[in-house]
CSV table of C-alpha atoms in Angstrom, one decimal:
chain,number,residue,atom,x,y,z
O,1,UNK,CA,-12.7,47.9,-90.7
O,2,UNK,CA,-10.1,45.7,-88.7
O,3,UNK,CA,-9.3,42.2,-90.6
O,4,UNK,CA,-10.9,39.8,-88.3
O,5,UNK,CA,-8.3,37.2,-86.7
O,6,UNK,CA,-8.5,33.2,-87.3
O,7,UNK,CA,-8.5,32.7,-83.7
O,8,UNK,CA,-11.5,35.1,-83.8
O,9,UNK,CA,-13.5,32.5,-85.9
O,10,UNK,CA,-12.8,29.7,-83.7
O,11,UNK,CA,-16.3,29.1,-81.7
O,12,UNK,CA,-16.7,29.1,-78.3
O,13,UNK,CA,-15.4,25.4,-77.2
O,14,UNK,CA,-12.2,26.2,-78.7
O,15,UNK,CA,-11.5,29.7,-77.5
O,16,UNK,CA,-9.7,28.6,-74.5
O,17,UNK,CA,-6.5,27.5,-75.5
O,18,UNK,CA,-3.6,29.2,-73.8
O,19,UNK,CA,-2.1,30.2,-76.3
O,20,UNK,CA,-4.6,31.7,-79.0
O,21,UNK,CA,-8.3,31.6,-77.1
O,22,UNK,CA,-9.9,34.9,-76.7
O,23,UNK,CA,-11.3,33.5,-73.9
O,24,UNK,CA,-8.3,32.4,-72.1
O,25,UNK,CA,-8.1,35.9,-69.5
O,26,UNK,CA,-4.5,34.7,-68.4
O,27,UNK,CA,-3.7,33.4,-71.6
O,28,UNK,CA,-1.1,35.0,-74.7
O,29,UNK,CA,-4.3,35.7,-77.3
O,30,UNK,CA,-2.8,35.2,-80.3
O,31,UNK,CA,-4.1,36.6,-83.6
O,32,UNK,CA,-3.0,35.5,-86.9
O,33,UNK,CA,-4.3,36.9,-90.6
O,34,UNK,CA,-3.2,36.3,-93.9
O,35,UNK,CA,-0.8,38.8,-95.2
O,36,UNK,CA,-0.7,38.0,-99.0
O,37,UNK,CA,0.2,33.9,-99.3
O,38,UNK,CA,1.6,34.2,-96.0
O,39,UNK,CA,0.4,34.3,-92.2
O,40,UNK,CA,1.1,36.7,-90.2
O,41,UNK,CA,1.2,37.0,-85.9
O,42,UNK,CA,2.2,39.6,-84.1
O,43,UNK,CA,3.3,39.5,-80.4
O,44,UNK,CA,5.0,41.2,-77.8
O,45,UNK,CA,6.3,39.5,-74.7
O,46,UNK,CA,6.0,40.3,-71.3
O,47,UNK,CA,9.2,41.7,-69.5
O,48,UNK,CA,9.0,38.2,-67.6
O,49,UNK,CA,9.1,35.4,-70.7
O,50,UNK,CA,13.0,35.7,-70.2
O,51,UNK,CA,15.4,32.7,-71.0
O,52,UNK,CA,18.3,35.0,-69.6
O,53,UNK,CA,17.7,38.8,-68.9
O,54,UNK,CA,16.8,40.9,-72.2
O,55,UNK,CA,16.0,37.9,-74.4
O,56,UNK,CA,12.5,35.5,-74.7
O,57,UNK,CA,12.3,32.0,-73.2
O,58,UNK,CA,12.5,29.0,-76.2
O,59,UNK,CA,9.4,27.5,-74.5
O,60,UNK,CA,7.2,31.3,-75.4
O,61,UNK,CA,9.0,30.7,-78.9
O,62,UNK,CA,7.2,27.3,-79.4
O,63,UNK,CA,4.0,28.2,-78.1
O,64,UNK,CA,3.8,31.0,-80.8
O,65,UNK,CA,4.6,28.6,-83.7
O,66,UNK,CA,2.8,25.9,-82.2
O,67,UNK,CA,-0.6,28.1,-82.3
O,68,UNK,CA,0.8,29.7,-85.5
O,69,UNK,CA,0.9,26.7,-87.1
O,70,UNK,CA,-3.1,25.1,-86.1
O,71,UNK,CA,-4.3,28.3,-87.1
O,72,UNK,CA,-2.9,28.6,-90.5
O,73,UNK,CA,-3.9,25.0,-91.3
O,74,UNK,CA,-6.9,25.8,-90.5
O,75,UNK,CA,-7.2,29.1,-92.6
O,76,UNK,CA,-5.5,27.4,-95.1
O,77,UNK,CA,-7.8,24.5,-95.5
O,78,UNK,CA,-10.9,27.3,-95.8
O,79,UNK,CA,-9.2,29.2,-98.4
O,80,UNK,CA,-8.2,26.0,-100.7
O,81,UNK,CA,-12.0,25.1,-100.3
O,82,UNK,CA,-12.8,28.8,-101.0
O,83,UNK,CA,-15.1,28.9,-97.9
O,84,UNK,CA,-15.6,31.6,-95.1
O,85,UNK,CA,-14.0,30.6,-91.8
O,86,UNK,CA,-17.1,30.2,-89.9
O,87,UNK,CA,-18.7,27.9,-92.5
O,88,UNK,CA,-19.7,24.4,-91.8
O,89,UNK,CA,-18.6,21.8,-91.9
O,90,UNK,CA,-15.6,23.1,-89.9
O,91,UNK,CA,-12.0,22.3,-89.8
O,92,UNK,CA,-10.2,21.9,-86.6
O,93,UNK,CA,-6.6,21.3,-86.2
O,94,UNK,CA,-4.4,19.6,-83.7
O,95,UNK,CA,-0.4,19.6,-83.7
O,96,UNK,CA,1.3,16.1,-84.9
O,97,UNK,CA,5.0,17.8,-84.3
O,98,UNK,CA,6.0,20.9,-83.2
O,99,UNK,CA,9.9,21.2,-84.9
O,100,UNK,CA,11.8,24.5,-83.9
O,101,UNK,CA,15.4,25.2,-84.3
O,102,UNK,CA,16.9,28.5,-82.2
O,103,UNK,CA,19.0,30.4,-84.2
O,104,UNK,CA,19.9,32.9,-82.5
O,105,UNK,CA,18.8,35.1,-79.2
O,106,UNK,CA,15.4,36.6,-79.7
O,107,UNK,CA,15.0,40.4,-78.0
O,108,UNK,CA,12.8,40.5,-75.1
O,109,UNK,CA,11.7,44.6,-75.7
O,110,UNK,CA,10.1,44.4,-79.2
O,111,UNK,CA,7.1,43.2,-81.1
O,112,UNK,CA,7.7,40.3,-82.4
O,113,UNK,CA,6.6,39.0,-86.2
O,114,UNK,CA,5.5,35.2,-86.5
O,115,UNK,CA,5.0,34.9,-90.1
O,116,UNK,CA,3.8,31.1,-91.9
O,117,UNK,CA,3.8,29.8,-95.2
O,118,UNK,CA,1.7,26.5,-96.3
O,119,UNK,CA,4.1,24.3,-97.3
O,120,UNK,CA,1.9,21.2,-98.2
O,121,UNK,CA,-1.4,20.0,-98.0
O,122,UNK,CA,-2.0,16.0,-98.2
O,123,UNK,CA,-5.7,14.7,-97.1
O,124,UNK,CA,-6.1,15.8,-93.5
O,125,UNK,CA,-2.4,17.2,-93.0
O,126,UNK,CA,-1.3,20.7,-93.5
O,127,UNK,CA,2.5,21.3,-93.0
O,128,UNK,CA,3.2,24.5,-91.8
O,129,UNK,CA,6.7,26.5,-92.2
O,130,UNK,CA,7.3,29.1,-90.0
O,131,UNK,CA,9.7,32.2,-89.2
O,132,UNK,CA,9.8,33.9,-85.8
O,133,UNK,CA,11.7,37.8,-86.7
O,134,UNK,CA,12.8,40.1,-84.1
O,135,UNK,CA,13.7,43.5,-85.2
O,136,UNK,CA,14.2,42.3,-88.7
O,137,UNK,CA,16.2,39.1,-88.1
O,138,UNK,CA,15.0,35.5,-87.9
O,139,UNK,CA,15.9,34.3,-84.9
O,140,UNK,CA,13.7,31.2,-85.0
O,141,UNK,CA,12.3,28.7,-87.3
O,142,UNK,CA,9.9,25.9,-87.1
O,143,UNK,CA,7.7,23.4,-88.5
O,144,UNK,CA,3.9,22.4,-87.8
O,145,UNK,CA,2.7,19.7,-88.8
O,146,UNK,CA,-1.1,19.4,-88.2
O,147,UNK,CA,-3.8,17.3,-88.7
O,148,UNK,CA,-7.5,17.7,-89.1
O,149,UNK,CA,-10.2,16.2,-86.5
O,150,UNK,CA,-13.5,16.2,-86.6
O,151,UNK,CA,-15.1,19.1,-84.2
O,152,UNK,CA,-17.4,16.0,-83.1
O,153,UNK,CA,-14.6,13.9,-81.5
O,154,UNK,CA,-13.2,17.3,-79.8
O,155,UNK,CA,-16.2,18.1,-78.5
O,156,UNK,CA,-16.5,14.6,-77.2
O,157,UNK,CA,-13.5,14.5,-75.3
O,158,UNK,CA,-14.8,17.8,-73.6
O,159,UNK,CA,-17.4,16.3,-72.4
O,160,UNK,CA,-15.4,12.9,-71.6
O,161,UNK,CA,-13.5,15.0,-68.8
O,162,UNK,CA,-16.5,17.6,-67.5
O,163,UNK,CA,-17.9,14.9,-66.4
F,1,UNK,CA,17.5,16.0,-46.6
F,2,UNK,CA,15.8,16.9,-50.1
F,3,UNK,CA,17.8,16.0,-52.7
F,4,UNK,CA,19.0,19.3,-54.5
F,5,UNK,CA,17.3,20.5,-58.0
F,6,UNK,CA,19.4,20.7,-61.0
F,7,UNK,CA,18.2,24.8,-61.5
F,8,UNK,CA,19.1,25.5,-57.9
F,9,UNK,CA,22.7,25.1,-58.9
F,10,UNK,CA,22.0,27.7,-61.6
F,11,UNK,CA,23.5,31.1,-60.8
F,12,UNK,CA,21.5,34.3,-60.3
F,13,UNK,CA,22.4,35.4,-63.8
F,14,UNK,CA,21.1,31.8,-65.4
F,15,UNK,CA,17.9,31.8,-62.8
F,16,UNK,CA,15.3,33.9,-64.5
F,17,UNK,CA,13.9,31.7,-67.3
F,18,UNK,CA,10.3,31.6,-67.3
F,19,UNK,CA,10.6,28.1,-67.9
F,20,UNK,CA,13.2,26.9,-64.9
F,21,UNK,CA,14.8,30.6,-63.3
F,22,UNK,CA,14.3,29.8,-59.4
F,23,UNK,CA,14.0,33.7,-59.1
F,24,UNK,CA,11.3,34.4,-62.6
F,25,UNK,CA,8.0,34.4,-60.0
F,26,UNK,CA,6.0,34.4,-63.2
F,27,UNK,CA,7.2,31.2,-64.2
F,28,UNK,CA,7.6,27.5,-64.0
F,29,UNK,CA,10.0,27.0,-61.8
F,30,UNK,CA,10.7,23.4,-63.1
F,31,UNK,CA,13.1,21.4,-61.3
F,32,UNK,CA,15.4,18.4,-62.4
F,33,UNK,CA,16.9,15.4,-60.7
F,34,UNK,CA,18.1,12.3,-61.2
F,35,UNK,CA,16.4,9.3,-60.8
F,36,UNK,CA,18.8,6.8,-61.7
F,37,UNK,CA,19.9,7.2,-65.0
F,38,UNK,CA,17.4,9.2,-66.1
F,39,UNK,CA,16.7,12.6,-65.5
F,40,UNK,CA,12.9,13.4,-64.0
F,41,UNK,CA,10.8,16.6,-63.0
F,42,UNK,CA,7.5,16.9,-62.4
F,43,UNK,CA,5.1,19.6,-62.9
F,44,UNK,CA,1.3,20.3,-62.3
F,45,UNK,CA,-0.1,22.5,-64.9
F,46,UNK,CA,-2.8,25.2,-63.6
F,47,UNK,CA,-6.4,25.1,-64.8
F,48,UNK,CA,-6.1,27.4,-67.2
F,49,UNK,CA,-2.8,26.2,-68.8
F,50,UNK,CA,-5.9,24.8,-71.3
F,51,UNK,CA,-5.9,23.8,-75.3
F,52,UNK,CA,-9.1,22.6,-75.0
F,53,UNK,CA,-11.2,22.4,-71.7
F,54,UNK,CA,-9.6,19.4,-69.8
F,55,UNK,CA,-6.5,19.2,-71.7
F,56,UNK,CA,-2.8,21.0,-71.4
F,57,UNK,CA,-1.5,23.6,-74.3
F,58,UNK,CA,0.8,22.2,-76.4
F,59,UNK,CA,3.3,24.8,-75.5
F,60,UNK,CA,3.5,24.3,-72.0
F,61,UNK,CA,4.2,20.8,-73.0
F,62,UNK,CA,7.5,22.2,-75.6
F,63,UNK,CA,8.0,24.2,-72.4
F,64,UNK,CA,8.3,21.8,-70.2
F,65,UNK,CA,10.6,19.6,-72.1
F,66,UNK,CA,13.1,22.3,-73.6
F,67,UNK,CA,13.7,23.3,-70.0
F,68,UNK,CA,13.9,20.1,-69.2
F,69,UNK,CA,16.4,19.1,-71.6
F,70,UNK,CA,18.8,21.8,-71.1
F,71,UNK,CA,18.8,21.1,-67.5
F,72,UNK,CA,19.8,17.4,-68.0
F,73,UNK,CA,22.2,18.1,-70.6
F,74,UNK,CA,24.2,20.1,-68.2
F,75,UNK,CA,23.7,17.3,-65.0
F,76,UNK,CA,24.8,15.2,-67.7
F,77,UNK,CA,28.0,16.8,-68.7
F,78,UNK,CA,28.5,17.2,-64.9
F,79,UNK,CA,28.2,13.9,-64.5
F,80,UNK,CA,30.3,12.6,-67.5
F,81,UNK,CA,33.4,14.8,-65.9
F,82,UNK,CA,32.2,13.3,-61.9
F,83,UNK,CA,32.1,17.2,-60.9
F,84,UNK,CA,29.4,18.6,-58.3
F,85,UNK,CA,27.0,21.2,-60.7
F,86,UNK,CA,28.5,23.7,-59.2
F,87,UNK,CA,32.3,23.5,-59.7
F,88,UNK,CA,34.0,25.3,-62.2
F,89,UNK,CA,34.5,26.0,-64.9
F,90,UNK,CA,30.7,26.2,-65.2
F,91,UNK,CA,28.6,24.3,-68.2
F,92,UNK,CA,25.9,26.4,-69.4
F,93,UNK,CA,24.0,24.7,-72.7
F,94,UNK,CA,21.4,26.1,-75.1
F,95,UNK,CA,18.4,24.8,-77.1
F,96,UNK,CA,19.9,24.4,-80.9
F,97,UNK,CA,16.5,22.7,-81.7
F,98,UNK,CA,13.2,21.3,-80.1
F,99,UNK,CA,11.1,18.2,-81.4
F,100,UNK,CA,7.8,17.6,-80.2
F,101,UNK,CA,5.7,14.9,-80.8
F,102,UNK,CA,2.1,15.4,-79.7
F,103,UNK,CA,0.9,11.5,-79.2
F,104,UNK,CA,-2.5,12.1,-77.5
F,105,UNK,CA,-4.3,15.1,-76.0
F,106,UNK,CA,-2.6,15.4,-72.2
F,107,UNK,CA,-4.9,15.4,-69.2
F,108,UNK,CA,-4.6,18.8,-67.2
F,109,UNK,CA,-5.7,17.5,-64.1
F,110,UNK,CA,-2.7,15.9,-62.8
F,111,UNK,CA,0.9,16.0,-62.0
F,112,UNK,CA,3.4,15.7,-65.1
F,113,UNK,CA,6.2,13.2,-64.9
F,114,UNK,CA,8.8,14.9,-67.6
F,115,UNK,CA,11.5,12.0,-68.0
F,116,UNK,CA,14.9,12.7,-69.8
F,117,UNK,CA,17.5,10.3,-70.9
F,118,UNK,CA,20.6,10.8,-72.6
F,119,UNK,CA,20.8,9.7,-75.8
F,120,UNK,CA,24.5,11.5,-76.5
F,121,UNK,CA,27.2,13.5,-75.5
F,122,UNK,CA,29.1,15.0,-78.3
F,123,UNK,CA,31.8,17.7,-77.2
F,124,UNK,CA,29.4,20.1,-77.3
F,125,UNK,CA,26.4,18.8,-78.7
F,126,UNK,CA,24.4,17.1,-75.8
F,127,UNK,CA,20.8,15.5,-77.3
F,128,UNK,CA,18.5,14.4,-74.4
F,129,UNK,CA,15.2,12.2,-75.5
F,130,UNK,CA,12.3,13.5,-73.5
F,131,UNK,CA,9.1,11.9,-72.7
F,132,UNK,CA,5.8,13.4,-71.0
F,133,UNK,CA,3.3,11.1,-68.7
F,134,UNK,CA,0.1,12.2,-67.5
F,135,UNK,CA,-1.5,9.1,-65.5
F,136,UNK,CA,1.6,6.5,-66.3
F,137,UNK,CA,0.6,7.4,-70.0
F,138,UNK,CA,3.1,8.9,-72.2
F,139,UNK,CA,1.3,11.3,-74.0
F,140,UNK,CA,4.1,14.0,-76.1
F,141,UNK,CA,7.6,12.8,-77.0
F,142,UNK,CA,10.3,15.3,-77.6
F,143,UNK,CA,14.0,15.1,-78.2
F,144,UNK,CA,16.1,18.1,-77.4
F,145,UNK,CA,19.7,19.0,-79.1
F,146,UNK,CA,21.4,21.3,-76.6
F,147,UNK,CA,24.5,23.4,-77.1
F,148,UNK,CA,27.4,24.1,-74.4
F,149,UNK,CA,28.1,27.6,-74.3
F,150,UNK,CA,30.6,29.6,-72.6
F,151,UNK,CA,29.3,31.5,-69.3
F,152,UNK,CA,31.1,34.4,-70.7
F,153,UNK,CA,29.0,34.5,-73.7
F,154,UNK,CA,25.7,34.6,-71.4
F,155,UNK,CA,27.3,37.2,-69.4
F,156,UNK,CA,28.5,39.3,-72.5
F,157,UNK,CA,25.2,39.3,-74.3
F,158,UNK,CA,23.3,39.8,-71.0
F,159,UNK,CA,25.7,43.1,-70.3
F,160,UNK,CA,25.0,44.3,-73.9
F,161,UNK,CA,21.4,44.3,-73.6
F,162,UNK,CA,21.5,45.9,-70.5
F,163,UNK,CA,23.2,48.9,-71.0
């Protein structure tokens, strides 16, 4: 049986972000599981994220930590508490600061590994370290720092703006 | 006459970034010019560009302002040595790292004011503060640490990929 994703978890409201909804069409789809005490994404660009021909754009770079990061805070949070993803009451996370350093060139033509580790959790923060690793070599680091909301006040500014 | 972009001085090599390449038709195509001393572009997101329904991804917003930066680290540079962007020898800079500071959830609805000013020039090391408004709100900060690079490198690693 496949290891079901974070993302696939998240319920309906939040399944459209750009990044990591399932039910963003145009979006990137991200799917993250744990892989031992780590977190683990896999994703390969399309020919067009270029910064200059044959390498990814930073901008794709930070948009894979940055949904890296919320979702392993939020797995995280479950597994400290020992609880199932999908139980209730849920924990939602939004990203305080996104930090990245470029290290060097990432490879356009491969799959590339985002993997996280849980650096700290205090209260309603998780800090999230992460690697980005192109055929074997970390071309990218970053740091997430993320902080829990209620589902209520995300759901209410939802509505806020539908109407 | 429209005042010229700082990307549309880019040349063909440097104009395929998702984020800012004139000729990636996938991408952003965000454009940079001064507006005083500080650097502006604007950008309107599409509706699916979503974190949550109503709201931009956080990584179109670290998109927006890496690009952004890089951009008005070079115009900067330019600037510094009073030399139209496209005299030579060329300056071509690099993200080094990318903060992002996530303030309040960003409307999706509405044009994007990026605004850039430079907090310092040093020889290589150009660091640009960035700030995003949605409505005359600033809603993400970010500060960007570019490197100068040599054309020749871009062209060398872009040759070597290629063959």
């Amino acid at each position: 049986m496949k290891t079901k994703a974070f993302q696939d978890y998240y319920p309906d409201h939040l399944s459209h972000c750009y990044g990591c909804g399932k039910l963003n069409e145009h979006g990137y789809k991200i799917k993250t599981v744990w892989d031992g005490d780590e977190t683990l994404s896999t994703f390969t660009p399309k020919s067009y994220h270029t910064a200059v021909p044959g390498f990814v754009y930073g901008g794709l770079i930070a948009s894979l930590i940055d949904c890296h990061g919320t979702g392993s805070a939020a797995a995280a949070m479950y597994k400290k508490e020992n609880r199932e993803m999908d139980a209730e009451p849920s924990f939602r996370f939004l990203t305080g600061s996104l930090n990245v350093k470029y290290l060097k060139p990432t490879p356009i033509d491969c799959t590339l590994q985002i993997r996280g580790s849980i650096r700290e959790i205090s209260g309603k923060k998780v800090t999230v370290d992460v690697k980005v690793i192109a055929n074997g070599d970390i071309t990218a680091t970053g740091e997430v720092v993320t902080i829990q909301v209620p589902d209520k006040y995300i759901k209410e500014i939802i509505k806020r703006v539908a109407k």
